[in-house]
CSV table of C-alpha atoms in Angstrom, one decimal:
chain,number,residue,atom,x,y,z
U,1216,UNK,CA,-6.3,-16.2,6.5
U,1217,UNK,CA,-5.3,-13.7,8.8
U,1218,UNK,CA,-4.7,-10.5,7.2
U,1219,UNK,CA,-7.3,-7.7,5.7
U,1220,UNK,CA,-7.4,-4.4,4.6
U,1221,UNK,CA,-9.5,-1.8,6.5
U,1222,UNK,CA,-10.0,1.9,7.2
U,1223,UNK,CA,-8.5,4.3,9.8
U,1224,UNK,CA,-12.4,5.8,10.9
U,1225,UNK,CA,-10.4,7.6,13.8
U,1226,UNK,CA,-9.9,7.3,17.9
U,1227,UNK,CA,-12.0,6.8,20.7
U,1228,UNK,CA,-12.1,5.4,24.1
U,1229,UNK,CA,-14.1,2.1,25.8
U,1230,UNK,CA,-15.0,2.5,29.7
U,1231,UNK,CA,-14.3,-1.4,31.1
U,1232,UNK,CA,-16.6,-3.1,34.0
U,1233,UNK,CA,-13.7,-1.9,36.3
U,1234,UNK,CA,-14.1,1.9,35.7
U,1235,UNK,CA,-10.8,2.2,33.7
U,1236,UNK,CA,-10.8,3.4,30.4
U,1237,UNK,CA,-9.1,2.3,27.2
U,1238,UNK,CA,-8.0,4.3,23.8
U,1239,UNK,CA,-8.9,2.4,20.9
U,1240,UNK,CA,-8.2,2.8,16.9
U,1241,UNK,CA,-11.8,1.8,15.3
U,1242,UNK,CA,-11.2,0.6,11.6
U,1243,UNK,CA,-13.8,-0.5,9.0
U,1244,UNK,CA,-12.3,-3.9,7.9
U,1245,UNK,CA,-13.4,-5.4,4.7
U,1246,UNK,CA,-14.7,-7.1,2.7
U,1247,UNK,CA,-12.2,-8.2,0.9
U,1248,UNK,CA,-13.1,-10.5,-2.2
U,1249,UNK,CA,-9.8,-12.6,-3.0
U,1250,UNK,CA,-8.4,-11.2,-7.4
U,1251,UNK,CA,-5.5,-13.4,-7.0
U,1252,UNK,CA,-3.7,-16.3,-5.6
U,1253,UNK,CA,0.1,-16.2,-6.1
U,1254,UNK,CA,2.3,-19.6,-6.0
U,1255,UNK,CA,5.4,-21.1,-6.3
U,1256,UNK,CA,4.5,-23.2,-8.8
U,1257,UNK,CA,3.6,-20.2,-11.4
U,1258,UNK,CA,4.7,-16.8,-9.8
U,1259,UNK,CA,7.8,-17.8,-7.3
U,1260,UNK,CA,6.3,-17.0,-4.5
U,1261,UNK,CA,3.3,-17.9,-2.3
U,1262,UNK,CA,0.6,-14.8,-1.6
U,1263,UNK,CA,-3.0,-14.0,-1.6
U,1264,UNK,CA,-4.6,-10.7,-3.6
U,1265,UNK,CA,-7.5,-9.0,-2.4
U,1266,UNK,CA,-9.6,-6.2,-2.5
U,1267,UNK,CA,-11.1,-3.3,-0.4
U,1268,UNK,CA,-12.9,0.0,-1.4
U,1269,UNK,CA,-16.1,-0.2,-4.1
U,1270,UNK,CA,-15.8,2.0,-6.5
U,1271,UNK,CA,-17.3,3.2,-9.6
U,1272,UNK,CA,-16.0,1.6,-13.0
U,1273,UNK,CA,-15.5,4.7,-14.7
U,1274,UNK,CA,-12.4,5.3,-12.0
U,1275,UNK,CA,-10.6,2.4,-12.6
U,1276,UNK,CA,-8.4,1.7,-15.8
U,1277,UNK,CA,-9.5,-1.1,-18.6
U,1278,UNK,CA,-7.0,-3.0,-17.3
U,1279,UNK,CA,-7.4,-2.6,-13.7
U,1280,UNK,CA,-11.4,-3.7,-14.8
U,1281,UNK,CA,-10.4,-6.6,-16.8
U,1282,UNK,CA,-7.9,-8.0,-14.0
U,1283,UNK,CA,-11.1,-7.4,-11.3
U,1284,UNK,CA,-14.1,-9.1,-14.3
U,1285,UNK,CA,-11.2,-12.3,-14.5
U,1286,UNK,CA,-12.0,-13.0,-10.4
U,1287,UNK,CA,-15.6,-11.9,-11.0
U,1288,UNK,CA,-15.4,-9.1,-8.5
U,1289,UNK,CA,-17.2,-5.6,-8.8
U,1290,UNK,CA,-14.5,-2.5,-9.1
U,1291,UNK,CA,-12.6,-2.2,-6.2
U,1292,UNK,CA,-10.4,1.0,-5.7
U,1293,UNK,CA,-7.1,-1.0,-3.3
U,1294,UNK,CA,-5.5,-3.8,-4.8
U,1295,UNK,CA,-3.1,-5.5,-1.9
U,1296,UNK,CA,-0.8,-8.5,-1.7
U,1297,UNK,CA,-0.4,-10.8,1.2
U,1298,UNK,CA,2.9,-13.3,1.3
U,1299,UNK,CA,2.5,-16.3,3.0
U,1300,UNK,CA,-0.9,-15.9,4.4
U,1301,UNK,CA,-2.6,-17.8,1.7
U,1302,UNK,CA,-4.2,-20.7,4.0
U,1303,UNK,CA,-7.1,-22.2,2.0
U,1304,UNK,CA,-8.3,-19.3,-0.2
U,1305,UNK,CA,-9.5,-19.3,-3.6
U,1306,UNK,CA,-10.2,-16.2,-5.8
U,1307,UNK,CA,-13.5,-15.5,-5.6
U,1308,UNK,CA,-13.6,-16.1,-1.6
U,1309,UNK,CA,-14.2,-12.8,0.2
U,1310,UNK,CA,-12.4,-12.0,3.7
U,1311,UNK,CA,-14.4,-10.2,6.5
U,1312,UNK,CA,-13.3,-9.9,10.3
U,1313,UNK,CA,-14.7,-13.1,11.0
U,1314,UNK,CA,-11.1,-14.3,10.2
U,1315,UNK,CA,-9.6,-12.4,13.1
U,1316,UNK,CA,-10.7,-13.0,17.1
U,1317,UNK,CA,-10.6,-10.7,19.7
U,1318,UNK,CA,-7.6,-10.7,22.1
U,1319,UNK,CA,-5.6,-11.3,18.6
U,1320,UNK,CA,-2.3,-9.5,18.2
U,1321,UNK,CA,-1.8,-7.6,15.0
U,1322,UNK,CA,0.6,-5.5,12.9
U,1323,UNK,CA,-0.5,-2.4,11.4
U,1324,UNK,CA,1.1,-1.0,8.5
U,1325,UNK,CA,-0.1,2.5,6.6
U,1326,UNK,CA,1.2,5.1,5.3
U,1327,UNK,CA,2.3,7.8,8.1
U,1328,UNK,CA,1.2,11.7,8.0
U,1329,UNK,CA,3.1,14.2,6.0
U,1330,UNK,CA,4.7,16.7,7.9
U,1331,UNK,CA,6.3,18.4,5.3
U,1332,UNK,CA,9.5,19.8,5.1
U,1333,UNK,CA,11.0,19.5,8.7
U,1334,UNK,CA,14.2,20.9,10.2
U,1335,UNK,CA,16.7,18.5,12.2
U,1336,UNK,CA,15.0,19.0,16.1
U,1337,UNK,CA,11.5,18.6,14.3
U,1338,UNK,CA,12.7,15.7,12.4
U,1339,UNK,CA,15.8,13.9,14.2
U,1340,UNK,CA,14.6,15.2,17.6
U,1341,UNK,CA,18.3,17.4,18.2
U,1342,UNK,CA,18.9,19.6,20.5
U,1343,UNK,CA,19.4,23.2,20.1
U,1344,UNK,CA,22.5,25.5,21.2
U,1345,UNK,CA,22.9,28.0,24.3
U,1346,UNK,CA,20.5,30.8,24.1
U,1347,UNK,CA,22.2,33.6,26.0
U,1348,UNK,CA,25.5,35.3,25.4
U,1349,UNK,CA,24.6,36.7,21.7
U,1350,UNK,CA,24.1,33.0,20.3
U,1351,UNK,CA,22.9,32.6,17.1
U,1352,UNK,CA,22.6,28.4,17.2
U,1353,UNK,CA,18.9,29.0,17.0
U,1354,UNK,CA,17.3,25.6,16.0
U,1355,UNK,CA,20.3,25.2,13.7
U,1356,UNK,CA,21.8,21.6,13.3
U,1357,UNK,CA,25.5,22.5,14.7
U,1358,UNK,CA,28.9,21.8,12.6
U,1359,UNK,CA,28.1,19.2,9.5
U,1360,UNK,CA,31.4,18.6,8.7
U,1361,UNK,CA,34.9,18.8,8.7
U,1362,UNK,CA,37.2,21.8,6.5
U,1363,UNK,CA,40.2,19.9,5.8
U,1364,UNK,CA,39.6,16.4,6.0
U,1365,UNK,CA,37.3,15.1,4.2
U,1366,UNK,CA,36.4,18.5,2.8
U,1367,UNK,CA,32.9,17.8,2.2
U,1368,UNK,CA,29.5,16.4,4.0
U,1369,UNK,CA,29.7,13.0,4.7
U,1370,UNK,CA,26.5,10.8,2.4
U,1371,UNK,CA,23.7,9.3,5.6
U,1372,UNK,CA,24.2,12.9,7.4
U,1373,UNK,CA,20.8,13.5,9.4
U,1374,UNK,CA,19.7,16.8,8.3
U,1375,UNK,CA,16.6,18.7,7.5
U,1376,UNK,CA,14.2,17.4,4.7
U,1377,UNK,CA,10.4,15.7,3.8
U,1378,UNK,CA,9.2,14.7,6.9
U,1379,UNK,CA,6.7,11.6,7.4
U,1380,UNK,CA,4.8,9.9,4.4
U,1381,UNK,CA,6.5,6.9,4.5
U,1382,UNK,CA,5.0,3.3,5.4
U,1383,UNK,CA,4.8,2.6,8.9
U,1384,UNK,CA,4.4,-1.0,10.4
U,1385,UNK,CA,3.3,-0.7,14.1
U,1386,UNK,CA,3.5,-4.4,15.5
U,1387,UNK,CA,2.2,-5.4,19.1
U,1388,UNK,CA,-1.2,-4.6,18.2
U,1389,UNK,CA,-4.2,-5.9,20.2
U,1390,UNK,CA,-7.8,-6.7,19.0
U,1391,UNK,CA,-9.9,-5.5,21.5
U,1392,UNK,CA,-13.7,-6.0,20.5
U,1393,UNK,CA,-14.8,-7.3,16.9
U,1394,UNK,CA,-18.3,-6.0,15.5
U,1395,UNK,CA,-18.9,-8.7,12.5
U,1396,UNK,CA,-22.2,-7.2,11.9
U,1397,UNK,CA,-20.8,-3.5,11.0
U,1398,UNK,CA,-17.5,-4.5,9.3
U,1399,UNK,CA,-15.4,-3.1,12.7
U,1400,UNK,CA,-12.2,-3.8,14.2
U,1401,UNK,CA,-11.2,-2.2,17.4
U,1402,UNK,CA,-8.0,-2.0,18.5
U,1403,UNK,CA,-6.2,-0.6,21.3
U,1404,UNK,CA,-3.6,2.0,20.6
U,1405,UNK,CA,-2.8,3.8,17.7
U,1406,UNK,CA,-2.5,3.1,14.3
U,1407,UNK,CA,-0.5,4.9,11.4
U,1408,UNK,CA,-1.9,7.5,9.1
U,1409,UNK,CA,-4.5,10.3,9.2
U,1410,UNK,CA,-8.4,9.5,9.6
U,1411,UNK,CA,-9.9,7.9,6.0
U,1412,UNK,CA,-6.0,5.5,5.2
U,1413,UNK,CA,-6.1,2.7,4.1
U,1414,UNK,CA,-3.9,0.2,6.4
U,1415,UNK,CA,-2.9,-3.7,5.7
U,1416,UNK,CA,-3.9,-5.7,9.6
U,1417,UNK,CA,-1.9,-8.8,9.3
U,1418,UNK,CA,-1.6,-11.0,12.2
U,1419,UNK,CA,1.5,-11.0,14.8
U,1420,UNK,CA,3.4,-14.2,15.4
């Protein structure tokens, strides 16, 4: 079972035997008990449930607490599945960071930061007019469309709107040091969303 979830605790940086230093992303991985095994059989598909975050019971739904009492696992606040990463686990299991190594590539997926609403260079990195001469193309996003033909804004156009606060997968991911003992993942680079996400760390190829 190579996948988890975990949670963004922030950045920091490792000084190597060589002098040179290296930015890492430190996450708090697990425990995660296994709820549910999916499989073709009964659901159509093959995946593995689990779940991340203690909670109190009195935050969770009678259903959500029925559902967690049928694996015989304590309330949990994230619920995630995993397809095809399965391997040999039965509900009840739990998955720590003992199932990862170090040197492992991962993908990280999260949910990215919300920039709000955004204007087109914010958001579609454009470019912005001349500035001298009286100009008034001041961050504006240019023509959008055409008078005649087809007389109105084309569906797709890149224009100003919400900005971030979608899911993110960063791939090419590299464990750099595992700490088993304390529940920590470090990897090197970043990884999406703002300090206290939750992310899913599934392995790379």
């Amino acid at each position: 079972m190579a996948a988890i979830l975990a949670t963004k605790l922030g950045m920091t940086q490792r000084f190597l035997e060589d002098g040179r230093v290296e930015r890492v992303t430190v996450l708090q991985a697990g425990p995660c008990p296994v709820t549910a095994v999916r499989t073709v059989e009964r659901d159509g598909y093959e995946a593995v449930q689990l779940a991340f975050s203690p909670c109190r019971e009195k935050t969770l739904t009678r259903a959500q607490l029925g559902h967690l009492k049928k694996a015989d696992v304590s309330a949990h606040r994230h619920l995630a599945e995993f397809r095809d990463e399965r391997g040999e686990l039965m509900v009840g299991e739990t998955v720590t960071v003992d199932a990862f190594e170090a040197g492992q590539r991962v993908k990280i997926s999260g949910r990215s930061k919300g920039k709000g609403f955004a204007g087109t260079i914010k958001r579609h990195n454009f470019k912005r007019g001349p500035k001298s001469h009286g100009s008034h193309n001041v961050r504006a996003p240019g023509s959008i469309g055409a008078s005649a033909t087809p007389s109105r804004v084309l569906k797709g156009l890149r224009g100003p709107g919400r900005m971030g606060g979608g899911r993110v997968t960063q791939r090419g991911l590299t464990i750099v040091e595992l700490m088993p003992e304390r529940n920590l993942m470090l990897v090197r680079g970043s990884v999406p969303g703002p300090t206290g996400s939750t992310v899913e760390v599934r392995s790379d190829g």
